[in-house]
PDB file of C-alpha atoms in Angstrom:
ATOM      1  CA  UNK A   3       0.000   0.000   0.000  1.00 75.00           C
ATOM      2  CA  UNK A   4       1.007   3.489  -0.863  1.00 82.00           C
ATOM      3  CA  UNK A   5       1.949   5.605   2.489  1.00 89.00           C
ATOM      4  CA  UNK A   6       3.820   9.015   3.107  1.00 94.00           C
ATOM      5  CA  UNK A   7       5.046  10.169   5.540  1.00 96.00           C
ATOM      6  CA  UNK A   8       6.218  14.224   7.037  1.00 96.00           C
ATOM      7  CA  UNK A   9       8.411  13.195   9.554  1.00 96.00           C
ATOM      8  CA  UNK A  10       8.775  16.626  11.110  1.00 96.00           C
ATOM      9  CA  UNK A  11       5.322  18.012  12.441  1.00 95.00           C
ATOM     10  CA  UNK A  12       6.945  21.343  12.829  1.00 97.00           C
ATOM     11  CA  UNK A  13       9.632  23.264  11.509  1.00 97.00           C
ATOM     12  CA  UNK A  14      11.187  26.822  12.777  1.00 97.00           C
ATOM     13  CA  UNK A  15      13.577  28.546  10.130  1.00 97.00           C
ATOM     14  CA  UNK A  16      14.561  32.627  11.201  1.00 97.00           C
ATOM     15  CA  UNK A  17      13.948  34.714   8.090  1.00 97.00           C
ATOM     16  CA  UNK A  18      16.520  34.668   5.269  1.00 97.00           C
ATOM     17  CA  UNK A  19      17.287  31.293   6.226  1.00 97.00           C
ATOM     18  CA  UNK A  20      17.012  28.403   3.740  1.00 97.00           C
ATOM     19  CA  UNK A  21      14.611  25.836   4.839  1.00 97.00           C
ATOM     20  CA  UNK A  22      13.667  22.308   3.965  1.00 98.00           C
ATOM     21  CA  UNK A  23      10.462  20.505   4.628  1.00 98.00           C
ATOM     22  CA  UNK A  24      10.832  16.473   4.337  1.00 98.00           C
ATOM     23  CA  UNK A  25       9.031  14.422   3.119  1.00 98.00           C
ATOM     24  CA  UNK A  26       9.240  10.254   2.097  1.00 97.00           C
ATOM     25  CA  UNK A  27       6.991   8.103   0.734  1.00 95.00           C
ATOM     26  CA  UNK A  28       6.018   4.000  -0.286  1.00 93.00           C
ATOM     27  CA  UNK A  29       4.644   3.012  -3.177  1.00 89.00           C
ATOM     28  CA  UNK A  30       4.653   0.127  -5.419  1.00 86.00           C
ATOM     29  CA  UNK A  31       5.210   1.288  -8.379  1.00 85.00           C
ATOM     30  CA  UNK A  32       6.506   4.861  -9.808  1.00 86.00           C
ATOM     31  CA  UNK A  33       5.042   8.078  -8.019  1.00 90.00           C
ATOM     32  CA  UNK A  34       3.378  11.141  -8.776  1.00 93.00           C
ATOM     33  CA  UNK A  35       4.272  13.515  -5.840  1.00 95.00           C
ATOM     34  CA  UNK A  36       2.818  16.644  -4.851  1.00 96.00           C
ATOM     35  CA  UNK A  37       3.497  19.766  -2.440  1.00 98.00           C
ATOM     36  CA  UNK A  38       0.430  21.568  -1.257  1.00 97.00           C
ATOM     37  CA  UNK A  39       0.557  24.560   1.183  1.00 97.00           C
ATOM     38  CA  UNK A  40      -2.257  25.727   3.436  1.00 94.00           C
ATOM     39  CA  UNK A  41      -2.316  29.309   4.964  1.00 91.00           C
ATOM     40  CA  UNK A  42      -4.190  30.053   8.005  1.00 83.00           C
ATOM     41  CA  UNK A  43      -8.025  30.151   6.600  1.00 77.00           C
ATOM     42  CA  UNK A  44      -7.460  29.476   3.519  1.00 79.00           C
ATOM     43  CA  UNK A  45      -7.714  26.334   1.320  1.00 82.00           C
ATOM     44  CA  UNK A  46      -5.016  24.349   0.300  1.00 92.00           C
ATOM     45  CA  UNK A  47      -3.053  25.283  -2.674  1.00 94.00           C
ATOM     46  CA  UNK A  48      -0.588  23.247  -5.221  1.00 95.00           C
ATOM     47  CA  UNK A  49       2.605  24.366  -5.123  1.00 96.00           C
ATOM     48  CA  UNK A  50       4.272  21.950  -7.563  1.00 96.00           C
ATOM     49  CA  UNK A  51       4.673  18.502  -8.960  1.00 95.00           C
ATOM     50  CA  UNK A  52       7.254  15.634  -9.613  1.00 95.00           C
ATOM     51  CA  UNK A  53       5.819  13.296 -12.980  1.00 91.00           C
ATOM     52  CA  UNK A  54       9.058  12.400 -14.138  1.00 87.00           C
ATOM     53  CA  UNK A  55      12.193  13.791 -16.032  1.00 86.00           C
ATOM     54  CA  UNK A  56      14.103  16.472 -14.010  1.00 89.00           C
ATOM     55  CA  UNK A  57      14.746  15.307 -10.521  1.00 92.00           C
ATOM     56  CA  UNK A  58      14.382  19.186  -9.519  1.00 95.00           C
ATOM     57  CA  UNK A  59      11.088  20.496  -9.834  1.00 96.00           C
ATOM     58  CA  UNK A  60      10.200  24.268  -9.268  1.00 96.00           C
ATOM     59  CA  UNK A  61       6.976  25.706  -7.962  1.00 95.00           C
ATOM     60  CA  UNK A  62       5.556  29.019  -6.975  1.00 92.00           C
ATOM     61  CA  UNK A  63       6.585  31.096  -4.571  1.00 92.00           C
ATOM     62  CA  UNK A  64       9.783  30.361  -4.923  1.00 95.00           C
ATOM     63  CA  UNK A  65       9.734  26.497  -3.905  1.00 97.00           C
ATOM     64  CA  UNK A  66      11.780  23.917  -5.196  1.00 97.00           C
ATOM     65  CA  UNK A  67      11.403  19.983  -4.436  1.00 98.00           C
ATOM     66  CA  UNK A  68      14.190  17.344  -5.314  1.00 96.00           C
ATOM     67  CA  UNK A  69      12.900  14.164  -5.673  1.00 96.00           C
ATOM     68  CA  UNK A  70      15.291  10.779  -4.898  1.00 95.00           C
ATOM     69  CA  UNK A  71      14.256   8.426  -5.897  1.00 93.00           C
ATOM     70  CA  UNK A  72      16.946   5.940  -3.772  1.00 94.00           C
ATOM     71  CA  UNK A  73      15.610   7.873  -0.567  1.00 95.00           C
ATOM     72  CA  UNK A  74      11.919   7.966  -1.386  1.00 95.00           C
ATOM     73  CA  UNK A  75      12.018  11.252  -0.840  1.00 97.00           C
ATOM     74  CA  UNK A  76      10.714  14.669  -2.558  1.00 98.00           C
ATOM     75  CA  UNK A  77      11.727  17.153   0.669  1.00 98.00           C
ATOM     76  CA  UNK A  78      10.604  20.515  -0.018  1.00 98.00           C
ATOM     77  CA  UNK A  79      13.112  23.710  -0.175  1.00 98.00           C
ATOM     78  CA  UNK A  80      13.803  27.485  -0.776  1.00 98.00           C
ATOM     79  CA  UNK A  81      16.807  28.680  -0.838  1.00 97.00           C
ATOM     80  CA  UNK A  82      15.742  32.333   1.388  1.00 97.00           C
ATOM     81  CA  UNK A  83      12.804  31.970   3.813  1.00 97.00           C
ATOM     82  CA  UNK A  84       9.866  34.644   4.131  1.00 97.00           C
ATOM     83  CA  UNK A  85       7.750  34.944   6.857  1.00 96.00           C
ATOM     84  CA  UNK A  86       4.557  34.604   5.078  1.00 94.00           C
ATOM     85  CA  UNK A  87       6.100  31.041   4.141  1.00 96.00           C
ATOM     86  CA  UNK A  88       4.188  30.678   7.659  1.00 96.00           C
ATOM     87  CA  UNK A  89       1.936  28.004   6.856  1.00 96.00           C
ATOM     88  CA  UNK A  90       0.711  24.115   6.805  1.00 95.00           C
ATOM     89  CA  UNK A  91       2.742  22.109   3.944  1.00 97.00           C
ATOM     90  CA  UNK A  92       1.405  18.642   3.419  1.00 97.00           C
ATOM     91  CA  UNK A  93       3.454  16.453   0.531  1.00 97.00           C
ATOM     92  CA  UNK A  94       0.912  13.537  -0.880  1.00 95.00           C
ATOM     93  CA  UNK A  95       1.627  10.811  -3.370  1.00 93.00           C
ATOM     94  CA  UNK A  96       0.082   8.768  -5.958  1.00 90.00           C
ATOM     95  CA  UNK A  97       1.157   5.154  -7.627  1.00 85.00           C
ATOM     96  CA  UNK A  98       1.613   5.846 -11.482  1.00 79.00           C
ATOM     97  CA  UNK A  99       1.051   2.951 -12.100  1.00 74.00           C
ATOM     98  CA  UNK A 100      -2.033   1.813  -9.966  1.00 70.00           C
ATOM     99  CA  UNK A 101      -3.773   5.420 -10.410  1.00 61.00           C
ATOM    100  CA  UNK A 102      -4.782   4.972  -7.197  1.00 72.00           C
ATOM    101  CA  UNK A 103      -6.397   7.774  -4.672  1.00 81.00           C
ATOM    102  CA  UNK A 104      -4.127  10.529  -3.878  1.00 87.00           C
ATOM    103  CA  UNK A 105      -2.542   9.747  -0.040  1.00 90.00           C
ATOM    104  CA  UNK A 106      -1.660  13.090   2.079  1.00 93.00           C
ATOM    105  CA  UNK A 107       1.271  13.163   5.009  1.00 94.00           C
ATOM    106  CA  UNK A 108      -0.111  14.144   8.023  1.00 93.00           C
ATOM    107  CA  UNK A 109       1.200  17.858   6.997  1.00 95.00           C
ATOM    108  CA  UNK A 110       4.215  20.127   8.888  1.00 96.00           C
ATOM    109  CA  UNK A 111       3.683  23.401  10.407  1.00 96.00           C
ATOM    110  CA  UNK A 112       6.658  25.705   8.715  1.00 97.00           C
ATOM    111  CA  UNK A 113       7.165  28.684  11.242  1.00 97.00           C
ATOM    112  CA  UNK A 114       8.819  31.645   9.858  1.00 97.00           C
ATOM    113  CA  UNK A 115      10.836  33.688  12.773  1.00 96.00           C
ATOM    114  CA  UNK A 116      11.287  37.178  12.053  1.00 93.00           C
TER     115      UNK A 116
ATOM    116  CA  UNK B  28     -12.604  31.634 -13.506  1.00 68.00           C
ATOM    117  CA  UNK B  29     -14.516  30.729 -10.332  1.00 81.00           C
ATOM    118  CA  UNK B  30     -12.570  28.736  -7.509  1.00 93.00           C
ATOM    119  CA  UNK B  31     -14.190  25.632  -5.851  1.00 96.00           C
ATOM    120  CA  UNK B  32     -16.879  26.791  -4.034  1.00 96.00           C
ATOM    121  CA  UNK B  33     -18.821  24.597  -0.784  1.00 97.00           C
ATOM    122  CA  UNK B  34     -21.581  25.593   1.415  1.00 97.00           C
ATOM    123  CA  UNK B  35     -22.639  25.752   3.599  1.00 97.00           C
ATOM    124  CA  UNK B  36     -19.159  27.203   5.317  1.00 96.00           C
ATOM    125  CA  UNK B  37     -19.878  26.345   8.788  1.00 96.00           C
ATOM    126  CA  UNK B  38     -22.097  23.318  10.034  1.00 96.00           C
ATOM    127  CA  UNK B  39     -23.415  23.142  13.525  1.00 97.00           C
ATOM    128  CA  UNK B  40     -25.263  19.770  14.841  1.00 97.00           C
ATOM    129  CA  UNK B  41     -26.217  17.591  17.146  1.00 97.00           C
ATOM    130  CA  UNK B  42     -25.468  13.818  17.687  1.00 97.00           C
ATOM    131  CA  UNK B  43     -27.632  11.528  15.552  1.00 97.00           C
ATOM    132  CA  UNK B  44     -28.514  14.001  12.793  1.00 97.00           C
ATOM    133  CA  UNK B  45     -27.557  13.608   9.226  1.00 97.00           C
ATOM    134  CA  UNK B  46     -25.861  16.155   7.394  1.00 98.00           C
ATOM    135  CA  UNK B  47     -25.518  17.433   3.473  1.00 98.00           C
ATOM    136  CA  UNK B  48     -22.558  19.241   1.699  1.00 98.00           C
ATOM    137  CA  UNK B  49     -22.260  20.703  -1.335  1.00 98.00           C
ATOM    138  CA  UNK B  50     -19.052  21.173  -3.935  1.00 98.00           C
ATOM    139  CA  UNK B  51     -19.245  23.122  -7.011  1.00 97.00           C
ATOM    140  CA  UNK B  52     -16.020  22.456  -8.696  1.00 97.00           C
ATOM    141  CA  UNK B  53     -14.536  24.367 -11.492  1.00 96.00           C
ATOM    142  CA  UNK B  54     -15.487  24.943 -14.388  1.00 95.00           C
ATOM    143  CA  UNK B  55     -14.994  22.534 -16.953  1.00 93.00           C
ATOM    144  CA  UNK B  56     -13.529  20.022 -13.834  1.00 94.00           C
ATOM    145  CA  UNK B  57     -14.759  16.558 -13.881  1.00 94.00           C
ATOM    146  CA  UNK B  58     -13.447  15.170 -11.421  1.00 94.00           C
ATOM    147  CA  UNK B  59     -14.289  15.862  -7.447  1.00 96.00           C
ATOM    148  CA  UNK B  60     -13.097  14.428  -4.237  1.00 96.00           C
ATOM    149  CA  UNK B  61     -13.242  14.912  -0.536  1.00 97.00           C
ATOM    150  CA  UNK B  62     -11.595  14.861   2.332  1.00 96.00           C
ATOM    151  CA  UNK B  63     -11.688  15.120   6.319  1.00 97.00           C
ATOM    152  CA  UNK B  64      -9.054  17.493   7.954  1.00 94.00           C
ATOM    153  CA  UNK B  65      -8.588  17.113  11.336  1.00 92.00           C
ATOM    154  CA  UNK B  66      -5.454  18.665  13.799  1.00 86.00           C
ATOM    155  CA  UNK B  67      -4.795  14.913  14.660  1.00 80.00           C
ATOM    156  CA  UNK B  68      -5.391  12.957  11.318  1.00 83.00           C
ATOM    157  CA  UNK B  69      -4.407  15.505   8.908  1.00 86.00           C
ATOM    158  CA  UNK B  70      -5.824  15.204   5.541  1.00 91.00           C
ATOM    159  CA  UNK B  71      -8.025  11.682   5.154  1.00 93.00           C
ATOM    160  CA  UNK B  72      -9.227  10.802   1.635  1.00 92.00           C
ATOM    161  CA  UNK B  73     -13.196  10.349   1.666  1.00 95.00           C
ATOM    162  CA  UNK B  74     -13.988   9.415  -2.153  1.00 92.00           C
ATOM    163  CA  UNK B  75     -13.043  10.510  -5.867  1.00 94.00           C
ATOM    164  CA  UNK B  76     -16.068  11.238  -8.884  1.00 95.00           C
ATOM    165  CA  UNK B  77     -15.442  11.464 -12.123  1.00 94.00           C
ATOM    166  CA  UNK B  78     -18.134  12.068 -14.597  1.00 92.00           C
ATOM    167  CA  UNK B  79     -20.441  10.662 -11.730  1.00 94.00           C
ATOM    168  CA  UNK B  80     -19.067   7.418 -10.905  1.00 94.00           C
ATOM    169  CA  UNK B  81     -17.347   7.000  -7.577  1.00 93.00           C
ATOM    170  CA  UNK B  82     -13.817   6.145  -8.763  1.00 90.00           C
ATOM    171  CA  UNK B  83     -12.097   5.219  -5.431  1.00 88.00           C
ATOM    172  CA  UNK B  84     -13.403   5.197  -1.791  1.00 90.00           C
ATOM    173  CA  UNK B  85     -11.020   6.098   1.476  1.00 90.00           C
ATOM    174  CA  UNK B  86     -11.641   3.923   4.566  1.00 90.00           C
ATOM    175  CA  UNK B  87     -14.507   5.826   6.363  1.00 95.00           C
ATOM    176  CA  UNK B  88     -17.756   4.125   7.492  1.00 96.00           C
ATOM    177  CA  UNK B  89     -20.917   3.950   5.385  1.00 95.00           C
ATOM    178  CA  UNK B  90     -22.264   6.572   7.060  1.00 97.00           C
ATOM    179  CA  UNK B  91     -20.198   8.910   4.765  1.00 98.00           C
ATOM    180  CA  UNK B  92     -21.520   8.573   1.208  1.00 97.00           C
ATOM    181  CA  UNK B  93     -21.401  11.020  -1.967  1.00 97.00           C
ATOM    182  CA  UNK B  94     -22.909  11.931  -5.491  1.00 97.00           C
ATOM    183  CA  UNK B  95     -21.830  13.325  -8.108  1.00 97.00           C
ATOM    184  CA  UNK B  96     -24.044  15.199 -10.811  1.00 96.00           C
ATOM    185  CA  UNK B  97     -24.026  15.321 -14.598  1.00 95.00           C
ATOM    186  CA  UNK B  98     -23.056  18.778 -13.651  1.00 94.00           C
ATOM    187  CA  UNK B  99     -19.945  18.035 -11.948  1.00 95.00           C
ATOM    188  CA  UNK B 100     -21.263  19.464  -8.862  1.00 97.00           C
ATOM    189  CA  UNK B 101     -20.942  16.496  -6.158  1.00 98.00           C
ATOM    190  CA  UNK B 102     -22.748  16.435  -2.279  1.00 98.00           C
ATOM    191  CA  UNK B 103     -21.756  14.540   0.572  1.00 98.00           C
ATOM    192  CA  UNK B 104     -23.801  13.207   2.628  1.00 98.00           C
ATOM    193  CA  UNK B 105     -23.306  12.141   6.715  1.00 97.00           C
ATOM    194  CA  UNK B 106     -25.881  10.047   8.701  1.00 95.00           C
ATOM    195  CA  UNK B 107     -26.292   9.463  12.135  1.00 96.00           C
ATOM    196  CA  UNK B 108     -23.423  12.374  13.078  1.00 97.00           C
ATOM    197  CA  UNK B 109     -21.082  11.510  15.854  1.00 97.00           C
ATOM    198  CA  UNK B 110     -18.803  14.412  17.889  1.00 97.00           C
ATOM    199  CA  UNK B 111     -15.726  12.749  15.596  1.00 95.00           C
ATOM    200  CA  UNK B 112     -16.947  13.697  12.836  1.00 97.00           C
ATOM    201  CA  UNK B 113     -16.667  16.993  13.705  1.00 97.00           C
ATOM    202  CA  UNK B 114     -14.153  18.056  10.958  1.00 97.00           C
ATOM    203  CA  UNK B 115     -12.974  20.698   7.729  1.00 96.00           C
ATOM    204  CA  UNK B 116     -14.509  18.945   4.752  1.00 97.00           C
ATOM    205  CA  UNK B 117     -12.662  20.065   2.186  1.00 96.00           C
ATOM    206  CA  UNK B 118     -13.371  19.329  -1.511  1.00 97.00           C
ATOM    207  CA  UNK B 119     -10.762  19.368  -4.694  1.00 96.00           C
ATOM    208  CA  UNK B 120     -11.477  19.544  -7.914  1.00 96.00           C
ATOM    209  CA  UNK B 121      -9.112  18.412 -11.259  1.00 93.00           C
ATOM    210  CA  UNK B 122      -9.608  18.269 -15.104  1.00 91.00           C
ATOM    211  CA  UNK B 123      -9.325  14.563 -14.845  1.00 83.00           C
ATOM    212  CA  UNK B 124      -9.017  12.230 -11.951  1.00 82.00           C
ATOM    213  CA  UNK B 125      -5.880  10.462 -10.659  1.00 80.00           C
ATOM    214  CA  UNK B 126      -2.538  10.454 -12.641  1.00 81.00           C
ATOM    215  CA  UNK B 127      -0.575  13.691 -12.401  1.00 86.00           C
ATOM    216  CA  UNK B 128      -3.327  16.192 -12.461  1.00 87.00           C
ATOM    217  CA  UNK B 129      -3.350  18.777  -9.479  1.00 91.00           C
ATOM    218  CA  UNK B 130      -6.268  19.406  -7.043  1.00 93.00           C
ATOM    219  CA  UNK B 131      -7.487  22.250  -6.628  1.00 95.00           C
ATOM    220  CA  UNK B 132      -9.568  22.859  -3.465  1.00 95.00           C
ATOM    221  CA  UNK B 133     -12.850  24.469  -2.075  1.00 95.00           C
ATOM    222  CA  UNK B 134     -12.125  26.664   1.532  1.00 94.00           C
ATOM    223  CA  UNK B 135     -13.673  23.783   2.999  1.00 95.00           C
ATOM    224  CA  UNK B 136     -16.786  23.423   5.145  1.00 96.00           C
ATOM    225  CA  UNK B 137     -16.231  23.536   9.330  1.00 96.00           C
ATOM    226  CA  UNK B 138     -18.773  20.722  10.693  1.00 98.00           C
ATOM    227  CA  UNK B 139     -18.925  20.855  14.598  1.00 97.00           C
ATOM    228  CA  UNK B 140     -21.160  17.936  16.096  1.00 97.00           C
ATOM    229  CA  UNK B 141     -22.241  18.808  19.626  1.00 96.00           C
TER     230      UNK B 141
END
């Protein structure tokens, strides 16, 4: 079964900083992956999206995510934090080739310190 | 274009009572799915419609079920409400279902059981 996982449930990075959000994941075949960002009452929003091809993958905002495939990961990164990063990040994964549902981590709390 | 919309925004009932949300996804979307967001379970995966056929189902009891109309808009429906269930029930919408295509998602609807 497909699983991923966010093993940090928050993350504190002072402003400037670079920061990294990880992520890993299990599936069974070959993943889509996904970052999707939630600010305080507000939906979620995509962010960006690893198919295949290019093992770095650039979003908005700024956001990058390097996926390994070795690791199982797809962690998250920008290079110079803002504070109104501030927000809920949850990575989720799909099985390419089971098309199953979508799975969410359980998400991380990204805290921006001025 | 229009985001996802849901009402009603905020839910209040009592044990035992059923319960009915609506999803109007984007225009032109096909495919709708929902989820339960919760501070300890993050984001669970409900069920997936596309073009009004339940596509995949997360593990939630019966009580949860969902529809999908030639429209695209899609309900949910709760029976017999419990004070778990009290939840954001959040709905996505994509151009397609499953594969690489992002979600894009409603501001949610707050349910609090009492």
């Amino acid at each position: 079964a497909q699983s991923v996982a966010q093993p940090e449930d928050q993350v504190n990075v002072a402003e400037g900083n670079p920061l990294t959000v990880k992520c890993t994941y299990s599936v069974s075949g070959n993943p889509y992956l996904f970052w999707y960002v939630q600010y305080p009452n507000r939906g979620l929003q995509f962010l960006l999206k690893y198919i295949t091809g290019d093992n770095l993958v650039k979003g908005s905002y700024g956001f990058e995510a390097e996926f390994n495939k070795s690791q199982t990961s797809f962690h998250l990164k920008k290079p110079s934090a803002l504070v109104s990063d501030s927000a809920l990040y949850f990575c989720a994964v799909r099985d390419m080739n089971r098309d199953d549902k979508i799975i969410f981590g359980k998400g991380t709390r990204l805290h921006i310190l001025p | 274009k229009a985001g996802v919309t849901q009402t009603p925004r905020y839910l209040i009932k009592t044990r035992g009572q059923q319960v009915t949300l609506s999803c109007s996804p984007i225009s032109g979307h096909r495919s709708v799915s929902w989820y339960q967001q919760t501070p300890g379970q993050g984001l669970q995966f409900l069920f997936e419609y596309f073009s009004e056929t339940q596509r995949n189902k997360g593990n939630f009891p019966g009580r949860f079920s969902g529809r999908q109309f030639s429209n695209s808009r899609s309900e949910m429906n709760v029976s017999t409400l419990e004070l778990g269930d009290s939840a954001l029930y959040l709905c996505a919408s994509s151009f397609l279902a499953g594969g690489p295509n992002e979600q894009f998602f409603g501001p949610g609807t707050r349910l609090t059981v009492l």
